[in-house]
């Protein structure tokens, strides 16, 4: 039965059609317990580390001064966009719709400011403590001083990226003082390479896709003892950096008197590439809200790697090319052919489902958001609107609501579209995207 259903799903995916998938392996959160290799303690540790670094971030990035060195994004209600979606897509969305503007996160202008920066900070802390650059209980502000920078110049950070991870790792590492090498896939936009080079980052370009850039970067890094490679596919640190978003969002919801409980479900829609960012955020949210939060990923129809990995159970052992898809998409941040197996396995018992979306629609959502709310987010980030746009039209979702007794609670639901990037996009590129002079 399940197998047959899967066959129909894969057939549609092969044709490049949009699909809605409900995860059949999800179980009540109270039963997940020990099944996951990471837990609440790990998130607390990450959260404490972010706090220790706040004095440094404040000093090194003056734009974080108002928030006292905490890198966090606004949560804004987008009622005009909700009306447009209901009018033009017949989504029948009930409840309130919000945008989580990671597109406007300090330093990196994308969700990668969570995971990418966190991993570099963790590595930096370890090096600094081991080498007496920092002593226990000393303020981390010291890391912004010239003698610390000179020390980190002896070390290299490398990463493979479709763009935004490279930007976040490149910028934070260069500011700390590291020698940085970013290995960019063919999908990466020119302006991202230019911006990195302006920070003195060594940007290497590859003809192939993301997988190839990662492979070359890792091989080079492994030859050098003083080099550290950020591994987007398997990194627990990246994942935990993202997961801290859960407690941050909880605080924002409380501040606005937005309740999340059995009668007030929370729906979160997250664009997915290799899986680390949406996976980490989902993990963080589930630890706090359990069964009251429903997390859905969104992927481009030509690069639905996480959906393919989860639906087949093959995870990193299957790639979108294996079912004849190209992997090409205007959502450069989501142009990933093979998912993280580490993330997929953690998502198995907790993810609610997935939506896939055509490139044309990404552009429509982008323009609609700009027109209704005067907010620009990049194409990848727009994938998340597929959830609220087609919720009400989807048979699969109707079943999900029945099964989870959600039908009469939707009036009181909060929906959050996770806007994963956009504020660093140069003005001329924004205009090109929006089709304006
Ligand atoms: C990286 C990225 C994502 C997805 O994150 P993954 O960890 O690759 O799944 C989504 N949107 C934007 C803009 C990104 O840069």
Short mmCIF file of C-alpha atoms and ligand atoms in Angstrom, two decimals:
data_model
loop_
_atom_site.label_atom_id
_atom_site.label_comp_id
_atom_site.label_asym_id
_atom_site.label_seq_id
_atom_site.Cartn_x
_atom_site.Cartn_y
_atom_site.Cartn_z
CA UNK A 1 0.00 0.00 0.00
CA UNK A 2 2.61 2.51 1.11
CA UNK A 3 4.85 1.37 -1.68
CA UNK A 4 2.15 1.93 -4.29
CA UNK A 5 1.42 5.39 -2.96
CA UNK A 6 5.11 6.14 -3.20
CA UNK A 7 5.24 4.99 -6.79
CA UNK A 8 2.52 7.49 -7.71
CA UNK A 9 4.39 10.23 -5.83
CA UNK A 10 7.70 9.49 -7.55
CA UNK A 11 5.99 9.38 -10.94
CA UNK A 12 4.66 12.90 -10.39
CA UNK A 13 8.03 14.11 -9.13
CA UNK A 14 9.76 12.65 -12.20
CA UNK A 15 7.48 14.72 -14.42
CA UNK A 16 8.43 17.87 -12.53
CA UNK A 17 4.91 18.28 -11.13
CA UNK A 18 4.19 19.96 -7.81
CA UNK A 19 3.34 17.52 -5.02
CA UNK A 20 2.18 17.55 -1.43
CA UNK A 21 3.57 14.79 0.77
CA UNK A 22 2.47 13.92 4.28
CA UNK A 23 5.11 12.07 6.27
CA UNK A 24 3.68 8.64 7.18
CA UNK A 25 6.49 7.97 9.68
CA UNK A 26 5.73 10.88 12.00
CA UNK A 27 4.81 9.79 15.54
CA UNK A 28 3.56 11.63 18.66
CA UNK A 29 6.42 13.71 20.03
CA UNK A 30 6.16 12.09 23.45
CA UNK A 31 7.17 8.80 21.82
CA UNK A 32 10.15 10.22 19.95
CA UNK A 33 12.32 10.53 23.09
CA UNK A 34 15.59 8.67 22.86
CA UNK A 35 15.21 7.95 19.17
CA UNK A 36 16.97 11.19 18.28
CA UNK A 37 20.73 11.45 18.61
CA UNK A 38 20.50 15.06 19.84
CA UNK A 39 18.35 16.62 22.56
CA UNK A 40 17.39 19.65 24.63
CA UNK A 41 20.76 19.70 26.43
CA UNK A 42 22.59 20.12 23.15
CA UNK A 43 20.44 23.10 22.22
CA UNK A 44 20.99 24.68 25.63
CA UNK A 45 24.75 24.33 25.17
CA UNK A 46 24.50 26.09 21.78
CA UNK A 47 22.31 28.81 23.23
CA UNK A 48 24.82 29.48 26.04
CA UNK A 49 27.66 29.67 23.53
CA UNK A 50 25.78 32.30 21.47
CA UNK A 51 25.45 34.35 24.68
CA UNK A 52 29.16 34.09 25.47
CA UNK A 53 29.94 35.44 22.02
CA UNK A 54 27.52 38.37 22.23
CA UNK A 55 30.18 40.84 23.49
CA UNK A 56 32.39 39.90 20.55
CA UNK A 57 29.61 40.16 17.97
CA UNK A 58 28.56 43.50 19.35
CA UNK A 59 32.08 44.83 18.99
CA UNK A 60 32.84 43.29 15.58
CA UNK A 61 29.42 43.97 13.98
CA UNK A 62 28.05 47.31 15.21
CA UNK A 63 24.68 46.55 13.56
CA UNK A 64 24.11 44.00 16.34
CA UNK A 65 24.52 46.70 19.02
CA UNK A 66 20.78 47.41 19.50
CA UNK A 67 20.18 43.72 20.21
CA UNK A 68 23.31 43.57 22.44
CA UNK A 69 25.14 41.17 20.19
CA UNK A 70 22.30 38.71 19.71
CA UNK A 71 21.67 37.91 16.03
CA UNK A 72 17.89 37.52 15.68
CA UNK A 73 15.27 38.43 13.09
CA UNK A 74 11.86 40.13 13.30
CA UNK A 75 8.55 38.28 13.18
CA UNK A 76 6.05 40.36 11.18
CA UNK A 77 2.40 39.82 10.38
CA UNK A 78 1.65 39.86 6.62
CA UNK A 79 -2.09 40.21 6.42
CA UNK A 80 -2.14 41.78 2.95
CA UNK A 81 -0.17 38.84 1.62
CA UNK A 82 -2.61 36.48 3.31
CA UNK A 83 -5.50 38.20 1.55
CA UNK A 84 -3.71 37.98 -1.78
CA UNK A 85 -3.00 34.27 -1.33
CA UNK A 86 -6.61 33.57 -0.48
CA UNK A 87 -7.83 35.66 -3.41
CA UNK A 88 -5.45 34.42 -6.11
CA UNK A 89 -4.65 30.89 -5.01
CA UNK A 90 -7.92 29.92 -3.34
CA UNK A 91 -5.80 28.67 -0.46
CA UNK A 92 -8.58 29.23 2.05
CA UNK A 93 -5.99 30.06 4.68
CA UNK A 94 -7.48 30.63 8.12
CA UNK A 95 -5.78 32.07 11.18
CA UNK A 96 -2.92 34.58 11.09
CA UNK A 97 0.04 34.65 8.69
CA UNK A 98 3.53 35.83 9.72
CA UNK A 99 6.90 36.17 8.05
CA UNK A 100 10.01 35.20 10.02
CA UNK A 101 12.53 37.54 8.47
CA UNK A 102 15.79 35.62 8.57
CA UNK A 103 16.24 37.39 5.25
CA UNK A 104 17.20 40.35 7.43
CA UNK A 105 19.48 38.64 9.94
CA UNK A 106 22.59 40.68 10.77
CA UNK A 107 25.99 39.81 9.26
CA UNK A 108 24.89 37.25 6.63
CA UNK A 109 21.41 38.35 5.45
CA UNK A 110 20.15 34.78 5.47
CA UNK A 111 19.21 31.85 7.70
CA UNK A 112 22.87 30.80 7.41
CA UNK A 113 23.67 33.44 10.02
CA UNK A 114 22.34 30.88 12.50
CA UNK A 115 24.16 27.67 11.60
CA UNK A 116 27.17 28.94 9.69
CA UNK A 117 28.22 31.61 12.14
CA UNK A 118 27.56 29.34 15.10
CA UNK A 119 29.87 26.63 13.81
CA UNK A 120 32.73 29.07 13.19
CA UNK A 121 32.24 30.56 16.67
CA UNK A 122 32.36 27.12 18.27
CA UNK A 123 35.59 26.26 16.48
CA UNK A 124 37.00 29.66 17.41
CA UNK A 125 36.19 29.20 21.09
CA UNK A 126 37.95 25.84 21.17
CA UNK A 127 41.08 27.19 19.44
CA UNK A 128 41.17 30.30 21.65
CA UNK A 129 40.85 28.34 24.90
CA UNK A 130 43.40 25.70 23.87
CA UNK A 131 45.96 28.33 22.94
CA UNK A 132 45.49 30.72 25.85
CA UNK A 133 44.06 33.47 23.64
CA UNK A 134 41.02 33.38 25.87
CA UNK A 135 40.84 32.31 29.51
CA UNK A 136 37.74 30.93 31.25
CA UNK A 137 35.42 33.75 32.36
CA UNK A 138 37.12 36.38 30.23
CA UNK A 139 34.90 38.54 28.00
CA UNK A 140 34.88 37.31 24.42
CA UNK A 141 35.12 40.93 23.29
CA UNK A 142 38.85 40.26 23.38
CA UNK A 143 38.48 38.21 20.19
CA UNK A 144 37.79 41.40 18.28
CA UNK A 145 41.23 42.82 19.15
CA UNK A 146 44.17 42.88 16.78
CA UNK A 147 46.36 40.32 18.58
CA UNK A 148 43.55 37.74 18.47
CA UNK A 149 43.07 38.41 14.78
CA UNK A 150 46.78 37.82 14.17
CA UNK A 151 46.55 34.47 15.96
CA UNK A 152 43.60 33.27 13.85
CA UNK A 153 45.51 34.24 10.70
CA UNK A 154 47.50 31.03 11.27
CA UNK A 155 44.38 28.97 10.67
CA UNK A 156 42.16 28.28 7.67
CA UNK A 157 38.40 27.72 7.36
CA UNK A 158 37.01 26.08 4.22
CA UNK A 159 33.48 25.39 3.04
CA UNK A 160 31.60 24.24 -0.08
CA UNK A 161 28.53 26.31 -0.89
CA UNK A 162 25.79 27.25 -3.33
CA UNK A 163 26.18 30.83 -2.03
CA UNK A 164 24.67 31.77 1.28
CA UNK A 165 26.56 29.34 3.49
CA UNK A 166 29.75 30.61 1.87
CA UNK A 167 28.68 34.18 2.61
CA UNK A 168 28.01 33.55 6.28
CA UNK A 169 31.12 31.42 6.91
CA UNK A 170 33.26 33.70 4.75
CA UNK A 171 32.23 36.94 6.43
CA UNK A 172 32.42 35.77 10.05
CA UNK A 173 35.71 33.92 9.48
CA UNK A 174 37.33 36.86 7.69
CA UNK A 175 36.29 39.24 10.46
CA UNK A 176 37.72 36.92 13.14
CA UNK A 177 40.96 36.89 11.15
CA UNK A 178 41.06 33.43 9.57
CA UNK A 179 42.35 32.64 6.12
CA UNK A 180 39.12 31.56 4.35
CA UNK A 181 38.54 29.48 1.23
CA UNK A 182 34.99 29.16 -0.14
CA UNK A 183 34.38 26.53 -2.82
CA UNK A 184 31.42 27.72 -4.90
CA UNK A 185 29.18 25.58 -7.09
CA UNK A 186 28.11 26.68 -10.59
CA UNK A 187 24.71 27.84 -9.24
CA UNK A 188 26.25 30.50 -7.02
CA UNK A 189 25.41 34.06 -8.03
CA UNK A 190 28.19 36.39 -9.14
CA UNK A 191 27.40 39.07 -6.55
CA UNK A 192 27.92 36.58 -3.74
CA UNK A 193 31.40 35.78 -5.06
CA UNK A 194 32.19 39.48 -5.45
CA UNK A 195 31.03 40.31 -1.94
CA UNK A 196 33.17 37.54 -0.46
CA UNK A 197 36.24 38.66 -2.39
CA UNK A 198 35.74 42.15 -0.98
CA UNK A 199 36.32 40.60 2.47
CA UNK A 200 39.56 39.04 1.24
CA UNK A 201 38.05 35.56 0.96
CA UNK A 202 39.67 33.12 -1.50
CA UNK A 203 36.71 32.08 -3.70
CA UNK A 204 37.23 29.01 -5.91
CA UNK A 205 34.68 28.29 -8.62
CA UNK A 206 33.56 24.88 -9.91
CA UNK A 207 31.79 23.84 -13.08
CA UNK A 208 29.78 21.16 -11.33
CA UNK A 209 27.10 21.22 -8.69
CA UNK A 210 27.22 21.69 -4.96
CA UNK A 211 28.32 18.09 -4.33
CA UNK A 212 31.48 18.60 -6.35
CA UNK A 213 32.39 21.88 -4.65
CA UNK A 214 32.06 20.15 -1.28
CA UNK A 215 34.18 17.19 -2.36
CA UNK A 216 37.04 19.37 -3.60
CA UNK A 217 36.90 21.64 -0.57
CA UNK A 218 37.02 18.74 1.85
CA UNK A 219 39.93 17.07 0.04
CA UNK A 220 41.99 20.28 0.13
CA UNK A 221 41.17 20.94 3.76
CA UNK A 222 42.08 17.40 4.82
CA UNK A 223 45.63 17.93 3.53
CA UNK A 224 46.20 20.81 5.91
CA UNK A 225 46.36 20.37 9.69
CA UNK A 226 45.54 24.00 10.39
CA UNK A 227 42.45 23.92 8.16
CA UNK A 228 38.89 23.28 9.34
CA UNK A 229 36.19 22.18 6.91
CA UNK A 230 32.55 23.07 7.54
CA UNK A 231 30.56 20.04 6.44
CA UNK A 232 27.04 21.14 5.50
CA UNK A 233 25.78 17.60 5.06
CA UNK A 234 26.76 16.09 8.39
CA UNK A 235 27.55 18.86 10.82
CA UNK A 236 25.90 18.60 14.24
CA UNK A 237 27.18 22.08 15.05
CA UNK A 238 25.49 23.77 12.11
CA UNK A 239 22.30 21.93 13.00
CA UNK A 240 22.40 23.07 16.63
CA UNK A 241 23.12 26.65 15.63
CA UNK A 242 19.87 26.58 13.66
CA UNK A 243 18.00 24.81 16.46
CA UNK A 244 18.41 27.78 18.83
CA UNK A 245 15.81 29.51 16.63
CA UNK A 246 13.16 27.50 18.51
CA UNK A 247 13.56 29.23 21.87
CA UNK A 248 14.02 32.60 20.17
CA UNK A 249 10.72 32.21 18.33
CA UNK A 250 8.99 31.05 21.50
CA UNK A 251 10.02 34.32 23.16
CA UNK A 252 8.77 36.38 20.22
CA UNK A 253 5.42 34.59 20.20
CA UNK A 254 5.03 35.17 23.94
CA UNK A 255 5.87 38.86 23.58
CA UNK A 256 3.02 39.18 21.11
CA UNK A 257 0.57 37.12 23.18
CA UNK A 258 0.38 34.48 20.49
CA UNK A 259 -0.57 31.23 22.16
CA UNK A 260 0.56 27.85 20.93
CA UNK A 261 -1.31 24.91 22.49
CA UNK A 262 -3.76 22.18 21.62
CA UNK A 263 -6.43 24.69 20.60
CA UNK A 264 -3.96 27.04 18.83
CA UNK A 265 -1.79 25.09 16.38
CA UNK A 266 1.39 26.55 14.93
CA UNK A 267 2.28 25.85 11.28
CA UNK A 268 5.80 26.56 10.04
CA UNK A 269 6.87 26.44 6.38
CA UNK A 270 10.60 26.17 5.67
CA UNK A 271 12.54 26.18 2.38
CA UNK A 272 14.83 23.15 2.22
CA UNK A 273 18.16 22.59 0.45
CA UNK A 274 20.46 19.97 1.95
CA UNK A 275 18.26 20.04 5.06
CA UNK A 276 20.41 21.52 7.83
CA UNK A 277 18.64 24.87 8.23
CA UNK A 278 15.01 23.72 8.07
CA UNK A 279 15.89 20.53 9.93
CA UNK A 280 17.66 22.31 12.77
CA UNK A 281 14.86 24.85 13.14
CA UNK A 282 12.22 22.09 13.10
CA UNK A 283 14.17 20.17 15.72
CA UNK A 284 14.37 23.27 17.94
CA UNK A 285 10.65 24.02 17.53
CA UNK A 286 9.54 20.45 18.25
CA UNK A 287 11.55 20.41 21.51
CA UNK A 288 9.46 23.37 22.68
CA UNK A 289 6.03 22.96 21.12
CA UNK A 290 5.90 19.18 20.60
CA UNK A 291 2.74 18.09 18.78
CA UNK A 292 1.35 21.63 18.69
CA UNK A 293 3.79 22.66 15.96
CA UNK A 294 3.44 21.32 12.42
CA UNK A 295 6.57 21.78 10.30
CA UNK A 296 6.55 21.50 6.51
CA UNK A 297 9.50 21.79 4.13
CA UNK A 298 9.31 23.29 0.64
CA UNK A 299 11.61 22.34 -2.24
CA UNK A 300 11.83 23.18 -5.98
CA UNK A 301 10.26 20.58 -8.32
CA UNK A 302 13.65 20.00 -9.98
CA UNK A 303 15.59 19.60 -6.73
CA UNK A 304 13.35 17.89 -4.15
CA UNK A 305 16.22 15.97 -2.58
CA UNK A 306 14.95 15.78 1.01
CA UNK A 307 11.51 14.62 -0.08
CA UNK A 308 13.05 11.95 -2.29
CA UNK A 309 15.34 10.78 0.50
CA UNK A 310 12.58 10.66 3.10
CA UNK A 311 9.82 9.18 0.94
CA UNK A 312 12.07 6.36 -0.29
CA UNK A 313 13.86 5.95 3.04
CA UNK A 314 17.14 6.03 1.09
CA UNK A 315 18.21 9.47 2.40
CA UNK A 316 21.75 10.33 1.20
CA UNK A 317 21.82 7.20 -0.97
CA UNK A 318 19.51 8.72 -3.57
CA UNK A 319 19.86 11.92 -5.62
CA UNK A 320 17.34 13.82 -7.76
CA UNK A 321 19.36 12.89 -10.87
CA UNK A 322 18.51 9.25 -10.13
CA UNK A 323 14.89 9.96 -11.03
CA UNK A 324 15.83 12.04 -14.05
CA UNK A 325 15.52 15.53 -12.56
CA UNK A 326 18.00 18.25 -13.49
CA UNK A 327 18.57 19.90 -10.12
CA UNK A 328 18.34 23.27 -11.91
CA UNK A 329 16.29 26.00 -10.26
CA UNK A 330 16.25 29.77 -9.84
CA UNK A 331 16.17 29.05 -6.11
CA UNK A 332 19.97 28.90 -5.94
CA UNK A 333 20.00 28.21 -2.20
CA UNK A 334 17.88 25.09 -2.72
CA UNK A 335 19.74 23.71 -5.75
CA UNK A 336 20.88 20.57 -3.97
CA UNK A 337 20.65 17.11 -5.53
CA UNK A 338 21.40 14.90 -2.55
CA UNK A 339 20.00 15.39 0.97
CA UNK A 340 21.73 15.12 4.32
CA UNK A 341 21.04 11.63 5.65
CA UNK A 342 21.84 12.79 9.16
CA UNK A 343 19.07 15.41 8.97
CA UNK A 344 16.62 13.13 7.14
CA UNK A 345 16.85 10.50 9.85
CA UNK A 346 16.18 13.04 12.60
CA UNK A 347 13.21 14.37 10.61
CA UNK A 348 11.64 10.94 10.13
CA UNK A 349 9.58 10.88 13.35
CA UNK A 350 8.93 14.66 13.60
CA UNK A 351 8.42 16.30 10.19
CA UNK A 352 4.79 16.78 9.13
CA UNK A 353 5.35 16.87 5.39
CA UNK A 354 6.64 18.61 2.28
CA UNK A 355 5.45 20.77 -0.59
CA UNK A 356 7.27 21.11 -3.90
CA UNK A 357 7.04 24.24 -6.04
CA UNK A 358 7.67 25.33 -9.66
CA UNK A 359 10.18 28.10 -10.35
CA UNK A 360 7.52 30.30 -12.00
CA UNK A 361 5.58 30.39 -8.81
CA UNK A 362 8.63 31.45 -6.77
CA UNK A 363 8.80 34.56 -8.87
CA UNK A 364 5.05 35.18 -8.44
CA UNK A 365 5.28 34.87 -4.64
CA UNK A 366 8.31 37.17 -4.60
CA UNK A 367 6.51 39.90 -6.55
CA UNK A 368 3.31 39.45 -4.55
CA UNK A 369 5.12 39.86 -1.23
CA UNK A 370 6.92 42.93 -2.51
CA UNK A 371 3.68 44.49 -3.76
CA UNK A 372 1.53 43.71 -0.74
CA UNK A 373 4.03 44.12 2.10
CA UNK A 374 6.96 46.03 0.58
CA UNK A 375 9.36 43.26 1.60
CA UNK A 376 11.90 41.68 -0.74
CA UNK A 377 13.10 38.13 -0.14
CA UNK A 378 15.17 36.01 -2.53
CA UNK A 379 13.68 33.26 -4.74
CA UNK A 380 14.77 30.39 -2.47
CA UNK A 381 13.00 31.96 0.47
CA UNK A 382 9.75 32.26 -1.50
CA UNK A 383 9.42 28.48 -1.75
CA UNK A 384 7.88 28.49 1.73
CA UNK A 385 4.78 30.33 0.46
CA UNK A 386 3.74 27.18 -1.35
CA UNK A 387 2.41 25.87 1.97
CA UNK A 388 -0.08 28.61 2.80
CA UNK A 389 -0.94 29.02 -0.89
CA UNK A 390 -2.14 25.48 -1.42
CA UNK A 391 -3.09 24.21 2.01
CA UNK A 392 -6.79 24.62 1.41
CA UNK A 393 -6.75 23.03 -2.04
CA UNK A 394 -4.77 19.95 -1.13
CA UNK A 395 -6.50 16.62 -0.60
CA UNK A 396 -3.43 15.34 1.25
CA UNK A 397 -3.58 18.24 3.64
CA UNK A 398 -7.29 17.80 4.24
CA UNK A 399 -6.58 14.26 5.37
CA UNK A 400 -3.78 15.51 7.60
CA UNK A 401 -6.19 17.91 9.30
CA UNK A 402 -8.77 15.19 9.85
CA UNK A 403 -6.26 12.78 11.29
CA UNK A 404 -4.80 15.37 13.64
CA UNK A 405 -8.16 16.85 14.69
CA UNK A 406 -7.20 20.26 13.37
CA UNK A 407 -10.21 21.16 11.29
CA UNK A 408 -12.08 23.30 13.82
CA UNK A 409 -8.87 24.80 15.23
CA UNK A 410 -7.65 26.46 12.05
CA UNK A 411 -9.36 29.78 12.84
CA UNK A 412 -6.94 30.07 15.77
CA UNK A 413 -3.85 28.88 13.93
CA UNK A 414 -0.62 30.83 13.51
CA UNK A 415 1.20 30.24 10.21
CA UNK A 416 4.84 31.24 9.83
CA UNK A 417 6.60 31.45 6.48
CA UNK A 418 10.34 31.23 7.16
CA UNK A 419 11.93 33.84 4.88
CA UNK A 420 15.44 32.45 4.63
CA UNK A 421 17.35 35.12 2.69
CA UNK A 422 17.42 38.37 0.78
CA UNK A 423 18.71 41.51 2.49
CA UNK A 424 22.23 41.28 1.06
CA UNK A 425 21.03 40.98 -2.55
CA UNK A 426 22.34 44.07 -4.41
CA UNK A 427 19.73 46.58 -5.58
CA UNK A 428 20.27 45.96 -9.29
CA UNK A 429 19.77 42.22 -8.78
CA UNK A 430 16.61 42.87 -6.75
CA UNK A 431 15.26 44.97 -9.62
CA UNK A 432 16.11 42.25 -12.10
CA UNK A 433 14.23 39.69 -9.95
CA UNK A 434 11.22 41.94 -9.59
CA UNK A 435 11.25 42.96 -13.22
CA UNK A 436 11.39 46.69 -12.47
CA UNK A 437 13.59 49.40 -13.99
C1 LIG B 1 20.64 27.48 2.59
C2 LIG B 1 19.34 28.06 2.34
C3 LIG B 1 18.16 27.34 2.54
C4 LIG B 1 18.10 25.89 2.95
O1 LIG B 1 19.01 25.46 3.92
P1 LIG B 1 19.62 24.00 3.87
O2 LIG B 1 20.40 23.87 5.11
O3 LIG B 1 20.49 23.92 2.64
O4 LIG B 1 18.48 23.06 3.76
C5 LIG B 1 16.98 28.00 2.28
N1 LIG B 1 16.93 29.26 1.84
C6 LIG B 1 18.04 29.99 1.65
C7 LIG B 1 17.93 31.40 1.17
C8 LIG B 1 19.29 29.41 1.89
O5 LIG B 1 20.38 30.13 1.69
#
